[in-house]
Short mmCIF file of C-alpha atoms in Angstrom, two decimals:
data_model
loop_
_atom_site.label_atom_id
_atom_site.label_comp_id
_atom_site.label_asym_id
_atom_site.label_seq_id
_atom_site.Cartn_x
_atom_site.Cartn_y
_atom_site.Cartn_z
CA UNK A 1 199.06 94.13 84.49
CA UNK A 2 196.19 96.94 84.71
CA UNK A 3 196.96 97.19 88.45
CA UNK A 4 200.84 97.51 87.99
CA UNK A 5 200.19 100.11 84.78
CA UNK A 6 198.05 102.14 87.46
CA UNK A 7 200.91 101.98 90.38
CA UNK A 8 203.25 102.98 88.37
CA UNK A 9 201.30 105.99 87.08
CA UNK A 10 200.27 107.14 90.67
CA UNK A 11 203.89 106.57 91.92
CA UNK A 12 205.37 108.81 89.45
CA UNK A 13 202.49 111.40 89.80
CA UNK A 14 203.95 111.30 93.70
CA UNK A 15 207.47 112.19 92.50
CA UNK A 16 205.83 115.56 90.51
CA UNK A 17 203.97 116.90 93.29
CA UNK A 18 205.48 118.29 96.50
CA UNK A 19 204.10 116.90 100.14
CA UNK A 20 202.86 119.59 102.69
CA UNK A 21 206.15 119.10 104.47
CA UNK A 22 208.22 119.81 101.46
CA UNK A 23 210.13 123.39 100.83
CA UNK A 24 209.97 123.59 97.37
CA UNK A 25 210.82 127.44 96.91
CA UNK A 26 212.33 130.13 98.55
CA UNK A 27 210.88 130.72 102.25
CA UNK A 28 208.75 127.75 101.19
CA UNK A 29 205.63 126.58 100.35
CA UNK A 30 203.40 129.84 100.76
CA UNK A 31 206.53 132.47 100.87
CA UNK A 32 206.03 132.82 104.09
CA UNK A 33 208.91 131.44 106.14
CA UNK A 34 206.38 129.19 108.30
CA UNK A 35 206.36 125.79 108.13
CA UNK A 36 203.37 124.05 108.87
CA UNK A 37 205.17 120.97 109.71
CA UNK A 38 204.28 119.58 113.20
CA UNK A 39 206.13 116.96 115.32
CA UNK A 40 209.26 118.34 115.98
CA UNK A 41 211.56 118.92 118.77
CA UNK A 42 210.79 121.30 121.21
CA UNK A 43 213.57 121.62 122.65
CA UNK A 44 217.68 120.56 122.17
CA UNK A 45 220.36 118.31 124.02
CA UNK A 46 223.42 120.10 125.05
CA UNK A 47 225.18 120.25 121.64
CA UNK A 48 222.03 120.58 119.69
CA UNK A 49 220.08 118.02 117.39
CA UNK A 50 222.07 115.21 115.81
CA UNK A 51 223.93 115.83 112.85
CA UNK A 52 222.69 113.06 110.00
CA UNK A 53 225.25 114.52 107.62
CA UNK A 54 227.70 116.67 106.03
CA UNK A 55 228.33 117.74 102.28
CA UNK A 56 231.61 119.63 101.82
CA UNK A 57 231.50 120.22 98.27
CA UNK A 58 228.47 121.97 97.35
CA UNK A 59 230.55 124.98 96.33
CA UNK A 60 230.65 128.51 97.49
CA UNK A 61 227.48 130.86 97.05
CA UNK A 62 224.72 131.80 99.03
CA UNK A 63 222.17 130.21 97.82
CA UNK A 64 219.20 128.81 99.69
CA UNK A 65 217.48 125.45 99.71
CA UNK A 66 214.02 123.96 98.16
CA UNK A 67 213.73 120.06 99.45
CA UNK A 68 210.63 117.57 97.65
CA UNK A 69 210.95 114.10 98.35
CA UNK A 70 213.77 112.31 98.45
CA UNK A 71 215.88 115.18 97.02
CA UNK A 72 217.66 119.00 98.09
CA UNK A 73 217.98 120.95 95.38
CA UNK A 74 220.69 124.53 95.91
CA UNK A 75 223.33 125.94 93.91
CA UNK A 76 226.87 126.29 94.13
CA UNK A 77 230.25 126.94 92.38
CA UNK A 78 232.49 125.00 90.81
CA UNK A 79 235.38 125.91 89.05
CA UNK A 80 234.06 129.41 87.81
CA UNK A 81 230.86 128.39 86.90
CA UNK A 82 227.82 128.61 88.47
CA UNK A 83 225.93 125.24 89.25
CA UNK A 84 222.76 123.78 89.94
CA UNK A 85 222.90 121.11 92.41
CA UNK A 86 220.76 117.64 93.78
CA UNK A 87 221.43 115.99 96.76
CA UNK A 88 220.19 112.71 97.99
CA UNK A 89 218.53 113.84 101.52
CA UNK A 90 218.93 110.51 102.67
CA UNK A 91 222.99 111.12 103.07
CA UNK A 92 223.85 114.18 101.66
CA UNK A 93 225.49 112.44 98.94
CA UNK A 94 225.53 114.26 95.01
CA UNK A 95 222.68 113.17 92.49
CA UNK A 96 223.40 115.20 89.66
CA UNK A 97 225.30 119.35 89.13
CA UNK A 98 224.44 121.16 86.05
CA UNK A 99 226.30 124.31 84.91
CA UNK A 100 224.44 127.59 84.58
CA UNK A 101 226.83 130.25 83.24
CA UNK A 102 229.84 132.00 84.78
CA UNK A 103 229.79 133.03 88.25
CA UNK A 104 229.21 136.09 89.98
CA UNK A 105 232.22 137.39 91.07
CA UNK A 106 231.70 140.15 94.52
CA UNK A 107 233.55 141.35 97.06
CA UNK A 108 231.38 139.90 99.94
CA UNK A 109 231.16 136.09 98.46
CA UNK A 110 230.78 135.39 95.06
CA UNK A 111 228.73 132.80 93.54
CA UNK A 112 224.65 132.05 93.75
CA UNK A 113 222.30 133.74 96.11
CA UNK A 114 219.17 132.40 94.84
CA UNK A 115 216.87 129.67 95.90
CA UNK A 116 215.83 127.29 93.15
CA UNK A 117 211.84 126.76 92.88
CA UNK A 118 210.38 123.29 92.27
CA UNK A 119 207.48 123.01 90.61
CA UNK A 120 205.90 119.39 89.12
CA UNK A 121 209.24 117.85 87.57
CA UNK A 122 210.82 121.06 86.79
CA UNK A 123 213.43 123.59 88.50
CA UNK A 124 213.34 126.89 88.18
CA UNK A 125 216.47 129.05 89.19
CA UNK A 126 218.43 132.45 88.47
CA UNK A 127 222.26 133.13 88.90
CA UNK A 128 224.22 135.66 89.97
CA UNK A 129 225.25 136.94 86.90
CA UNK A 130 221.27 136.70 85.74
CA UNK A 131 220.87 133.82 84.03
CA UNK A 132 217.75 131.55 84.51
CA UNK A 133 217.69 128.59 83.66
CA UNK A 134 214.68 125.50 83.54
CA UNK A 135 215.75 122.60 84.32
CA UNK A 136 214.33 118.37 84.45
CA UNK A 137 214.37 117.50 88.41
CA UNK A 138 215.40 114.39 88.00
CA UNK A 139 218.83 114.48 85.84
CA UNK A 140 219.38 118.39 85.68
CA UNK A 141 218.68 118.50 82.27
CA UNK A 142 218.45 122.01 80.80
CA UNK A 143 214.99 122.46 79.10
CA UNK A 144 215.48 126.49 78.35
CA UNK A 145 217.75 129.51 79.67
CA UNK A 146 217.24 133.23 79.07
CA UNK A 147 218.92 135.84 80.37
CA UNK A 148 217.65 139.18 82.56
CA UNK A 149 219.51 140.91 80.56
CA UNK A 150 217.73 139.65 77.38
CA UNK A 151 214.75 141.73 78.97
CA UNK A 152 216.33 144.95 79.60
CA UNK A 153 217.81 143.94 82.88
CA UNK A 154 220.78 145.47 84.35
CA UNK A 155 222.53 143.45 87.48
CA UNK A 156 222.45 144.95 90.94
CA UNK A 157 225.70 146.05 92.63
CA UNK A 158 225.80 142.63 94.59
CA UNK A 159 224.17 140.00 92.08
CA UNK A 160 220.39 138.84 90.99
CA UNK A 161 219.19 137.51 94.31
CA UNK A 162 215.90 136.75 93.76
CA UNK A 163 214.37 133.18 93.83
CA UNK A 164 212.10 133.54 90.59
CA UNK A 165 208.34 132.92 91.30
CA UNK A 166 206.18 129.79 89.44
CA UNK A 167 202.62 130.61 89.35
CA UNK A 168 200.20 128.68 87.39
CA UNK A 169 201.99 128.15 84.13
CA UNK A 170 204.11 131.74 84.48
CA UNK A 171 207.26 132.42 85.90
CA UNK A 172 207.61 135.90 87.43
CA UNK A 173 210.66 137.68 88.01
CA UNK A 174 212.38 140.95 88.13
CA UNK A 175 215.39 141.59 85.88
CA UNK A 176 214.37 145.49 86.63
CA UNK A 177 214.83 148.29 84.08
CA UNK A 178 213.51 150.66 80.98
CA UNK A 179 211.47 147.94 79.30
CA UNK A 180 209.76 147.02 82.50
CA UNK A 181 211.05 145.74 85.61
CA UNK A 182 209.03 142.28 85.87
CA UNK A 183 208.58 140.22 83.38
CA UNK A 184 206.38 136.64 83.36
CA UNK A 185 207.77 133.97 80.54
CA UNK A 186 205.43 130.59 79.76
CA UNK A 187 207.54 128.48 82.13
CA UNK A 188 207.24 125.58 79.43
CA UNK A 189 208.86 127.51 76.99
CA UNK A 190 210.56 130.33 78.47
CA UNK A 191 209.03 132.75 76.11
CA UNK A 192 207.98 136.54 77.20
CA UNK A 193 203.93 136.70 78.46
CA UNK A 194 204.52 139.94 79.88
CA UNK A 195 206.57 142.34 81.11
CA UNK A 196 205.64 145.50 83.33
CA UNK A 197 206.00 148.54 80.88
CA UNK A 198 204.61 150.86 83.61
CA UNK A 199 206.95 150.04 86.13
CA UNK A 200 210.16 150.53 85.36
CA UNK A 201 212.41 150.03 88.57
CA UNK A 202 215.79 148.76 88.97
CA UNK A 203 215.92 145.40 90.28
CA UNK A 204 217.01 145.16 94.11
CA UNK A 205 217.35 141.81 95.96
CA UNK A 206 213.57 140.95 97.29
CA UNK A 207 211.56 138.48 95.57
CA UNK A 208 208.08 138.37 94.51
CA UNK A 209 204.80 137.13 96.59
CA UNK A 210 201.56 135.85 94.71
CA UNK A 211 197.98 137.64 96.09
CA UNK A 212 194.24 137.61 96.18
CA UNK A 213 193.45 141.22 95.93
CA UNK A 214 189.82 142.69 95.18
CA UNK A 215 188.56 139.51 93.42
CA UNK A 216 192.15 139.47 91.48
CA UNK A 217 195.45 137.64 91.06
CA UNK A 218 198.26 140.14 91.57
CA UNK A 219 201.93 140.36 92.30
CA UNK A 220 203.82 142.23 94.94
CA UNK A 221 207.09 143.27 94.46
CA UNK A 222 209.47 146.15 97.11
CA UNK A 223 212.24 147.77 94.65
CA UNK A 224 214.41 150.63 96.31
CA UNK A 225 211.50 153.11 95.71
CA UNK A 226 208.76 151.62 95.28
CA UNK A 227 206.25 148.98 96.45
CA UNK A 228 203.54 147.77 94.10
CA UNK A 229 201.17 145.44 93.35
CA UNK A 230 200.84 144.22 89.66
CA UNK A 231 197.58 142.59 87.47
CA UNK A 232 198.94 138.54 87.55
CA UNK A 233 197.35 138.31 83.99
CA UNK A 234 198.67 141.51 82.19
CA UNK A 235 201.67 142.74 83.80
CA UNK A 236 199.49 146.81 84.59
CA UNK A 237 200.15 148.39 87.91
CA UNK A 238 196.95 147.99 90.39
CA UNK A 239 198.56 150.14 93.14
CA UNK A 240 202.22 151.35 94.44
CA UNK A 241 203.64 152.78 98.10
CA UNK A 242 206.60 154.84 98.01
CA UNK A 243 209.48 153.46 99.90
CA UNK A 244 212.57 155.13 100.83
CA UNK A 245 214.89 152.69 100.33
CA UNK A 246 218.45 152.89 100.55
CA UNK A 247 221.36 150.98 99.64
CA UNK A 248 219.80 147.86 99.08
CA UNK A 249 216.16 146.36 99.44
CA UNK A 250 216.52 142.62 100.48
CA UNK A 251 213.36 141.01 102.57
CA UNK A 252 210.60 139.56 100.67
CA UNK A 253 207.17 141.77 101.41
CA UNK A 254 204.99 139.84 103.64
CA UNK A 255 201.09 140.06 102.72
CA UNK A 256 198.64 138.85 105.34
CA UNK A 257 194.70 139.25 104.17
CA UNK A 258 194.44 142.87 102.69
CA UNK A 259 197.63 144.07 104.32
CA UNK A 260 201.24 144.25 103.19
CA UNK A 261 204.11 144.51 105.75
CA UNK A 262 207.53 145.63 104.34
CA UNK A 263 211.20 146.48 105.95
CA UNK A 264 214.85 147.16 104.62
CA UNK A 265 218.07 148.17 106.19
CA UNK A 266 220.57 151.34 106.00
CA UNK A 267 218.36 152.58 108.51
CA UNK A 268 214.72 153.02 106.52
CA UNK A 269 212.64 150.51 108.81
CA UNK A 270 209.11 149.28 108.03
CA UNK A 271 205.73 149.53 106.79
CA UNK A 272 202.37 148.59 107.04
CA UNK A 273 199.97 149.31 104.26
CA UNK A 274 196.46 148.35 103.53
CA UNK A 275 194.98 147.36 99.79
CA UNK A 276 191.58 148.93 99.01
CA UNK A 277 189.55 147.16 96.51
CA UNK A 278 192.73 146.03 95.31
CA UNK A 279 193.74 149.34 93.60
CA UNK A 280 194.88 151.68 96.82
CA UNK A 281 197.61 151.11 99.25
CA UNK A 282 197.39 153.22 102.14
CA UNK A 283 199.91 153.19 104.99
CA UNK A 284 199.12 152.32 108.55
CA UNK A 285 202.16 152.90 110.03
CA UNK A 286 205.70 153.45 109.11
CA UNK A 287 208.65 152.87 111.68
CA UNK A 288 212.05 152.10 112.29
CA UNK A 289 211.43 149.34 114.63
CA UNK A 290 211.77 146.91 112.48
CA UNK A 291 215.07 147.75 110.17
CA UNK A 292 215.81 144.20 109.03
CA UNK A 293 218.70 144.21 106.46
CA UNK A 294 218.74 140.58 105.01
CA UNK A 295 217.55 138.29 107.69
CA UNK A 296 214.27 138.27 107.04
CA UNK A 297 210.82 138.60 109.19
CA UNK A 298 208.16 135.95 109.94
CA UNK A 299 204.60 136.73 111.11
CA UNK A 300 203.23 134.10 113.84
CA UNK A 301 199.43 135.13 115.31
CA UNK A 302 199.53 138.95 115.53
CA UNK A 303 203.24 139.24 116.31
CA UNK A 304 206.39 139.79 113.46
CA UNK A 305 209.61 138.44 114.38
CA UNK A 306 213.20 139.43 112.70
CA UNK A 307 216.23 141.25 113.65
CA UNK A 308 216.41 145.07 113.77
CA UNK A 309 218.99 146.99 113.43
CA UNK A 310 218.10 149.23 115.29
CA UNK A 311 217.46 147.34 118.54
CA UNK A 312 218.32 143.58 117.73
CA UNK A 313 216.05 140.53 118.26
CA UNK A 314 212.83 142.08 117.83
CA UNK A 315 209.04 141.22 118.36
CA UNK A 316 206.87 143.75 117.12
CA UNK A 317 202.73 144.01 116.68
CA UNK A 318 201.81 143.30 113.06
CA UNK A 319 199.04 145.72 113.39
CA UNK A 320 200.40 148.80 115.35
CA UNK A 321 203.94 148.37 114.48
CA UNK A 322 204.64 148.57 118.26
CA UNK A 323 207.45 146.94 119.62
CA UNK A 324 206.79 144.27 122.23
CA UNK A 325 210.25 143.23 122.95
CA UNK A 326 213.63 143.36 121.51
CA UNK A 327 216.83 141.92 122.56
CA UNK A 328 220.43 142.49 121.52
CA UNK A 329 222.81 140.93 123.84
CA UNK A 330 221.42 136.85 123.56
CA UNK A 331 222.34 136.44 119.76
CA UNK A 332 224.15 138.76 116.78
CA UNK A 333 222.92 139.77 114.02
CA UNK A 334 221.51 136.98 111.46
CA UNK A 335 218.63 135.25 109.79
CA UNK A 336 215.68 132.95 111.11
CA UNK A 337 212.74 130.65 109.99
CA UNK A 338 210.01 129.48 112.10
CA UNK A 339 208.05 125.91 112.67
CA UNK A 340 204.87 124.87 115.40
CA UNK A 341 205.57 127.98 117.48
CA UNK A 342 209.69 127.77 117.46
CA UNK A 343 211.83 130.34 116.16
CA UNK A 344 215.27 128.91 114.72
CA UNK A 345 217.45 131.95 114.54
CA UNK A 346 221.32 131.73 113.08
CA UNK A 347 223.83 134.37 113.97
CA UNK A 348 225.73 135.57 110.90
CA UNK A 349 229.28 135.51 112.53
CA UNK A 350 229.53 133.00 115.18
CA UNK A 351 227.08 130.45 113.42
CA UNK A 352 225.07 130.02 117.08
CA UNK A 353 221.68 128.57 116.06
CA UNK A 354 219.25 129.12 118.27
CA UNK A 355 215.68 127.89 119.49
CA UNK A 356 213.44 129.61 120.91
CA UNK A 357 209.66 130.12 121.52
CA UNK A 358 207.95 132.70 119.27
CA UNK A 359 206.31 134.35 121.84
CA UNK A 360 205.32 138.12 122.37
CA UNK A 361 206.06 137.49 126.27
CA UNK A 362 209.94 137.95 125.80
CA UNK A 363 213.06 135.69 124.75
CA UNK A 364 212.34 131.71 125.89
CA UNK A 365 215.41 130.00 124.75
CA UNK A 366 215.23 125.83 124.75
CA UNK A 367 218.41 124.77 122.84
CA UNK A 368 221.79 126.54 121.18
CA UNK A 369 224.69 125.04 119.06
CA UNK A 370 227.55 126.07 117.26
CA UNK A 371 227.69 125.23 113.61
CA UNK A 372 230.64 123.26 113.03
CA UNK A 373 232.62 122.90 110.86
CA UNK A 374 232.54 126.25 109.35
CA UNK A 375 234.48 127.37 106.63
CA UNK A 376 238.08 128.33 105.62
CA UNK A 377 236.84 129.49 102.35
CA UNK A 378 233.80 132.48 103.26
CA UNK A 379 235.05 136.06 102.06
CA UNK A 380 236.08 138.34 105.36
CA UNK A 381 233.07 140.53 104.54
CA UNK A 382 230.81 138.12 104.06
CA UNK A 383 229.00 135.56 106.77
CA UNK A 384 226.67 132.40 107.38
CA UNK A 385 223.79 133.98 105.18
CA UNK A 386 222.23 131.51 103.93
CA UNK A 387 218.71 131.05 105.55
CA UNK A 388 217.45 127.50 107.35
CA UNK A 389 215.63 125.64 106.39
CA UNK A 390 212.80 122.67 107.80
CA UNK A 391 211.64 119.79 105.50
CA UNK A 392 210.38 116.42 106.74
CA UNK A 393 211.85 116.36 110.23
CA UNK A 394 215.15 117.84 109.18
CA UNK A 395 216.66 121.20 109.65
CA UNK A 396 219.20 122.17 106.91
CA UNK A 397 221.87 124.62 107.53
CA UNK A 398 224.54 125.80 105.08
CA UNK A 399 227.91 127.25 105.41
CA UNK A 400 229.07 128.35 101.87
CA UNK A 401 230.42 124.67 100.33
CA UNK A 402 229.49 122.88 103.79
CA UNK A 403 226.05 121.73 103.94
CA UNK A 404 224.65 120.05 107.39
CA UNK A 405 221.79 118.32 107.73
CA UNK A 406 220.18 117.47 111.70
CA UNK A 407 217.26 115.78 112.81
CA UNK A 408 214.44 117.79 114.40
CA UNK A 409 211.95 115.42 114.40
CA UNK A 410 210.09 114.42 117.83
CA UNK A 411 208.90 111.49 116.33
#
């Protein structure tokens, strides 16, 4: 009897905790867009990886994808409400929906564009509109829901898109406005622990990246003007860097070490800036070589990857902000992630995904498909925006309602 009590106690300890080849947040485990999954294909058949399945009614939105275990966790609409959603990874098939609030209605796609966060047995995840909600993993149970604008917040032109940071027993996010622009809440109870008095920003679309900075726990955050690094345990400003930003400010900051690469589109570019002491940011460059407007960048060894604007496909030096190579013509415009030294890049129109080596020595392509089906139901002005994503040997792609999942593993 001791040994079963003891089983069954480890077993559901298992089901809390996220595996190292789980993606339980936006750009997964570490925020950085890099698995460290290994074992996987390196290259495709003609026709690409095999398709395991196909979910057509997720609903339409853009949001992303956190995978633990046995389950994929997104959200979608439904009727005209905004939905948290399970799937069963082993099929595709539904485990539970739970309503948020009403849906973001926009031009360019309505619905979600948020990633949900895992975190023990608990889901964390904003809507459109700005609600967030806390939710029980297993059933989809709402636990507690607050609203951004409860804190001040006003929505951006084109929705909340952040995926809301869980750090320790916080949850960080940034409704943006007079009363402070990030605010952390007990992520038990949902009540206020802080919120950001000195910085006062409008929210854009980026979301926030934990950091060890001069012996402390801060928080980096890029709003349209400003970059800045915030105390994890009070909420004060440590440092800022202006940024001209324009538009709208999408790609999550990328911090490496003592250094904190950002880039936005509408023709701004990127920067490189360096923390002192973990008080002082000072630039080391700032370019237009990278102009990435909502793809996203990955680091790999000394070389970012992403697309630019201004010159397409891009490989550029983390440290000099030189640009090593850049190619327009192989692939459009669109969004990537990266696993054991492969790039998999998705064109925002066409729906090509594409491998290829991530390599400072120029464009090594070893596989390309067309996503298919696509759908009937994506606005004119919108396109495939949601980003891939790799868990356990699997490669999940998503369409608006239509959710594929292929099989990547080598194994």
């Amino acid at each position: 009897m001791r040994k079963w009590i003891l089983f069954a106690f480890f077993t559901v300890i298992a089901a809390n905790l996220a595996s190292a080849d789980d993606w339980p947040q936006w750009r997964g485990p570490d925020r950085s867009d890099v698995s460290a999954e290994t074992g996987l294909l390196k290259s495709w058949p003609q026709g690409g990886p095999k398709c395991l399945w196909l979910n057509k009614e997720v609903g339409l939105g853009y949001s992303g994808f956190s995978v633990v275990g046995d389950t994929l966790f997104t959200m979608g609409i439904r009727g005209d409400t905004e939905n948290l959603i399970a799937l069963k990874v082993k099929d595709g098939t539904q485990k539970w929906a739970t309503p948020i609030g009403p849906m973001l209605k926009n031009a360019y796609g309505s619905g979600p564009r948020g990633t949900p966060t895992f975190d023990k047995n608990r889901l964390y995840a904003l809507s459109g509109p700005g609600i967030l909600v806390c939710a029980n993993a297993a059933d989809g149970a709402i636990l507690w829901k607050v609203a951004m604008s409860d804190f001040g917040g006003k929505m951006p032109n084109w929705g909340y898109a952040e995926s809301v940071l869980v750090d320790g027993e916080q949850v960080v996010c940034t409704p943006g406005g007079n009363k402070g622009a990030i605010v952390a809440l007990d992520k038990n109870s949902g009540k206020p622990i802080w919120q950001s008095k000195d910085f006062t920003e409008g929210a854009q679309y980026s979301s926030i990246v934990p950091t060890e900075q001069g012996g402390m726990h801060q928080y980096v955050q890029l709003t349209m003007k400003k970059l800045v690094g915030l105390d994890a345990k009070t909420g004060n400003v440590m440092w800022t860097s202006d940024w001209p930003g324009k538009t709208a400010v999408i790609p999550t900051p990328i911090v490496h070490g003592d250094e904190v690469f950002i880039t936005s589109g509408y023709g701004v570019g990127c920067k490189l800036v360096k923390l002192e002491s973990g008080k002082k940011a000072v630039a080391i460059y700032d370019n237009t070589e990278m102009t990435d407007h909502h793809g996203g960048v990955v680091l790999i060894g000394d070389y970012l990857y992403g697309y630019s604007d201004k010159s397409g496909w891009t490989c550029l030096e983390f440290k000099t902000g030189k640009q090593v190579w850049a190619d327009k013509k192989k692939l459009e415009k669109g969004c990537l992630t990266a696993a054991e030294g492969m790039l998999y890049l998705q064109g925002e129109k066409t729906g090509q995904i594409v491998l290829i080596e991530a390599s400072p020595d120029g464009w090594k392509e070893h596989g390309r498909f067309t996503l298919q089906p696509q759908t009937t139901e994506r606005s004119p002005k919108g396109g495939i925006w949601t980003h891939p994503v790799i868990a356990n040997g699997k490669l999940y792609l998503r369409d608006q309602e239509l959710v594929p999942c292929f099989d990547i593993s080598a194994k």
